[in-house]
mmCIF file of C-alpha atoms in Angstrom:
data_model
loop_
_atom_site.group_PDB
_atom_site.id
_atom_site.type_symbol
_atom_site.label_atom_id
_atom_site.label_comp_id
_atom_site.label_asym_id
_atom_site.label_seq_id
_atom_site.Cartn_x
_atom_site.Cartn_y
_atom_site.Cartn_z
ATOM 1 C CA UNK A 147 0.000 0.000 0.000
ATOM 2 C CA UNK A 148 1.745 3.350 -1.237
ATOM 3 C CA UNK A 149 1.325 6.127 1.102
ATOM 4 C CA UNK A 150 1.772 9.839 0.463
ATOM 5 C CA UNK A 151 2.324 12.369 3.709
ATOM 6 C CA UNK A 152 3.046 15.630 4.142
ATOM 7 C CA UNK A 153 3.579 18.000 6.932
ATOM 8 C CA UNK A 154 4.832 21.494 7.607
ATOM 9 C CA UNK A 155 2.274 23.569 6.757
ATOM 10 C CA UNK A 156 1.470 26.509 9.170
ATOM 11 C CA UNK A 157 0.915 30.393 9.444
ATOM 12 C CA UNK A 158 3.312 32.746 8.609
ATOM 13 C CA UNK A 159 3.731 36.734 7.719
ATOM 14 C CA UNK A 160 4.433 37.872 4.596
ATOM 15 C CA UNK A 161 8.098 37.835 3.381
ATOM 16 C CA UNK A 162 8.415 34.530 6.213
ATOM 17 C CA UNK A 163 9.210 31.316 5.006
ATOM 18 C CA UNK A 164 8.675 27.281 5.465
ATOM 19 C CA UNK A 165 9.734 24.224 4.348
ATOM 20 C CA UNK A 166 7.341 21.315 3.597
ATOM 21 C CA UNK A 167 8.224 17.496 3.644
ATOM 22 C CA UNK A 168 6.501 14.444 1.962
ATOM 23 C CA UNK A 169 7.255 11.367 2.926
ATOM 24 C CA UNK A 170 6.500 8.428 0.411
ATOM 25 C CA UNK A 171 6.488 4.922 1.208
ATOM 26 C CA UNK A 172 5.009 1.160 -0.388
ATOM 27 C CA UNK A 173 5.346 0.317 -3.486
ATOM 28 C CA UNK A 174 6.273 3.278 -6.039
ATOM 29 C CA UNK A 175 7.637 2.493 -9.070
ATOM 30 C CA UNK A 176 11.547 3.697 -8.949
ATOM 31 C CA UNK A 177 11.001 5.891 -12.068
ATOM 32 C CA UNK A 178 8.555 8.940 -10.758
ATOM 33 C CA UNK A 179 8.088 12.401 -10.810
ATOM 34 C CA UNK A 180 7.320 14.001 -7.427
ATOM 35 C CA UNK A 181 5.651 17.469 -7.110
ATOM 36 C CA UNK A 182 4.111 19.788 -4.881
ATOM 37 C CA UNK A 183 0.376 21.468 -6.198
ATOM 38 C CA UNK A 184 -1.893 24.200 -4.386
ATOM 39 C CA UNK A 185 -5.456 24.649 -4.209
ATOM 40 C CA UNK A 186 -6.505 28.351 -2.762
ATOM 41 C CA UNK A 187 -9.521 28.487 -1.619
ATOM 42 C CA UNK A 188 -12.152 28.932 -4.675
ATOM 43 C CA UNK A 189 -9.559 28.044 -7.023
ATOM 44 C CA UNK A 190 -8.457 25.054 -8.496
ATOM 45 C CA UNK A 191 -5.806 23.048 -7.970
ATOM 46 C CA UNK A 192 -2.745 23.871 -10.145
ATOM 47 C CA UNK A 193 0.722 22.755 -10.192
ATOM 48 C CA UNK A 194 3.668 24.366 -8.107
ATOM 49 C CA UNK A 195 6.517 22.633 -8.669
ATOM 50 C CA UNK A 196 8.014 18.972 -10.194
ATOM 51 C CA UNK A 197 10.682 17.311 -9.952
ATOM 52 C CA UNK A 198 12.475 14.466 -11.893
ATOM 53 C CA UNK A 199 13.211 10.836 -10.499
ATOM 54 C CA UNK A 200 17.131 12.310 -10.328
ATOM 55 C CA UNK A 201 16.704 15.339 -8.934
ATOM 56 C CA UNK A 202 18.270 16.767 -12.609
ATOM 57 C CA UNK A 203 15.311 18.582 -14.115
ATOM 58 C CA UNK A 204 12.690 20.999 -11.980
ATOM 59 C CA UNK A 205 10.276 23.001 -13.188
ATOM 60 C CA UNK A 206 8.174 25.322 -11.464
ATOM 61 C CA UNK A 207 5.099 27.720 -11.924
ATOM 62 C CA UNK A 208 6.025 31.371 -12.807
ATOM 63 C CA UNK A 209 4.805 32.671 -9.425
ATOM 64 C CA UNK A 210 6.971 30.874 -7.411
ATOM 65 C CA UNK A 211 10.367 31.264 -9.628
ATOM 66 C CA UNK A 212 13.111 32.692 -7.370
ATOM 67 C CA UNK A 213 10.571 32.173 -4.207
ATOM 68 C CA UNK A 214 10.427 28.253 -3.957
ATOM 69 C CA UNK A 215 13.206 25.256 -4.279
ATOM 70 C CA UNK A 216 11.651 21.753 -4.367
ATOM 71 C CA UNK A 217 14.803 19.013 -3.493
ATOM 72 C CA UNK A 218 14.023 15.260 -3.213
ATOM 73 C CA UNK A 219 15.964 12.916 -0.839
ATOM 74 C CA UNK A 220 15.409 9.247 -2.485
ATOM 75 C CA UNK A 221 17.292 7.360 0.247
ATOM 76 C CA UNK A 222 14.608 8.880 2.181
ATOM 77 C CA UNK A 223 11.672 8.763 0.275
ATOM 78 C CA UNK A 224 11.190 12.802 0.498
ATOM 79 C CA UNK A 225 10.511 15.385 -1.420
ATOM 80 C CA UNK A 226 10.426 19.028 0.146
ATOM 81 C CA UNK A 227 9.284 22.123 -1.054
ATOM 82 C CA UNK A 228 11.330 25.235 0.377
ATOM 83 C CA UNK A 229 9.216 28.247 0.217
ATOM 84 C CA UNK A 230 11.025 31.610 0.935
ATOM 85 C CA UNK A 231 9.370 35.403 0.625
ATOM 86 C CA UNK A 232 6.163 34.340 0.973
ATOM 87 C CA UNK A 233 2.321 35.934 -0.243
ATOM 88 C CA UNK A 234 -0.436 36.335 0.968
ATOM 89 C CA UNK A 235 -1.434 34.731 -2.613
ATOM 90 C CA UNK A 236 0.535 31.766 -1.753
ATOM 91 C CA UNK A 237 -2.369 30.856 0.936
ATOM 92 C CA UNK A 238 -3.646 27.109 0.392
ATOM 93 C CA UNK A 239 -3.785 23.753 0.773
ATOM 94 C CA UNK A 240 -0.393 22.242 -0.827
ATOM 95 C CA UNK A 241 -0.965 18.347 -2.191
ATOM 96 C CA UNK A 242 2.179 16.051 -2.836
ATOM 97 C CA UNK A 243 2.239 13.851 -5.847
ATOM 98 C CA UNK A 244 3.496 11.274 -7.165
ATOM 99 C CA UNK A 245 3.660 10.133 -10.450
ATOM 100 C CA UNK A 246 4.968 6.830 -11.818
ATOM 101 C CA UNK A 247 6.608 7.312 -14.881
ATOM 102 C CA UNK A 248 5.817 3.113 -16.411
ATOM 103 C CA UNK A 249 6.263 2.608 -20.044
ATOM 104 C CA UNK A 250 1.990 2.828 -21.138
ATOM 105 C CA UNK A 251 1.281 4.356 -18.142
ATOM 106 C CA UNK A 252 1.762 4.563 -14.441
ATOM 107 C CA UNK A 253 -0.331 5.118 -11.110
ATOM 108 C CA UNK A 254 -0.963 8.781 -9.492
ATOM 109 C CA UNK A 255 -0.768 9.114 -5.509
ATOM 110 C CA UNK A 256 -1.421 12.019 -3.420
ATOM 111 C CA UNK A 257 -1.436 13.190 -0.154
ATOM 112 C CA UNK A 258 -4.150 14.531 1.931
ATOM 113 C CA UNK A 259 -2.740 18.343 1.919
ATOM 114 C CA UNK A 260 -1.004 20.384 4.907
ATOM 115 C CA UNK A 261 -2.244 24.178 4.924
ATOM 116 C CA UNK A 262 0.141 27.055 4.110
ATOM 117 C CA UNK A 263 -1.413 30.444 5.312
ATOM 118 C CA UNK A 264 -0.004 33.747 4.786
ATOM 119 C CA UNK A 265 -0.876 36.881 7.005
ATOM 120 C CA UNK A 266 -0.330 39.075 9.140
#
């Protein structure tokens, strides 16, 4: 059974900064991309940041670019996100994924969420 948890979500001011942690375990295939999405309240969820099974290739959402670092620890099983100068904007629930990259198709797990809240 694959399990997907997060933690480190919390308030903060503006311009403060956190780090979130997802801890994967079961059975994942070793190939996978890991990233870190956001869903503000009345919005949809959209994508934050990715990274590749080697920790090579990251992308991340324009928004964020400067702001965030996402790093992945595969002895570990981790993926963090490392948010710095934070929004008010940034306020949401943040969901790790992960997503099996299988030749014809993989699985897709995600974590409950751990709420990021900016304000003062």
């Amino acid at each position: 059974q694959v399990q997907v948890v997060e933690s480190g979500g919390g308030l903060v001011q503006p311009g403060g900064s956190l780090r979130l942690s997802c801890v994967t375990s079961g059975n994942i295939y070793r190939i996978n991309d890991k990233g870190w999405y956001r869903q503000a309240p009345g919005k949809e969820r959209e994508v934050v940041a990715v990274i590749s099974t080697d920790g090579t290739t990251t992308n991340y959402i324009d928004s964020v670019k400067g702001r965030f670092t996402i790093s992945r620890d595969n002895g570990k099983g981790t993926v963090y996100l490392q948010m710095n100068s934070l929004k008010p904007e940034d306020t949401g629930v943040y969901y790790c994924n992960v997503k099996e990259r299988r030749f014809g198709g993989g699985e897709d797990y995600w974590g409950k969420g751990t709420l990021v809240t900016v304000s003062s």
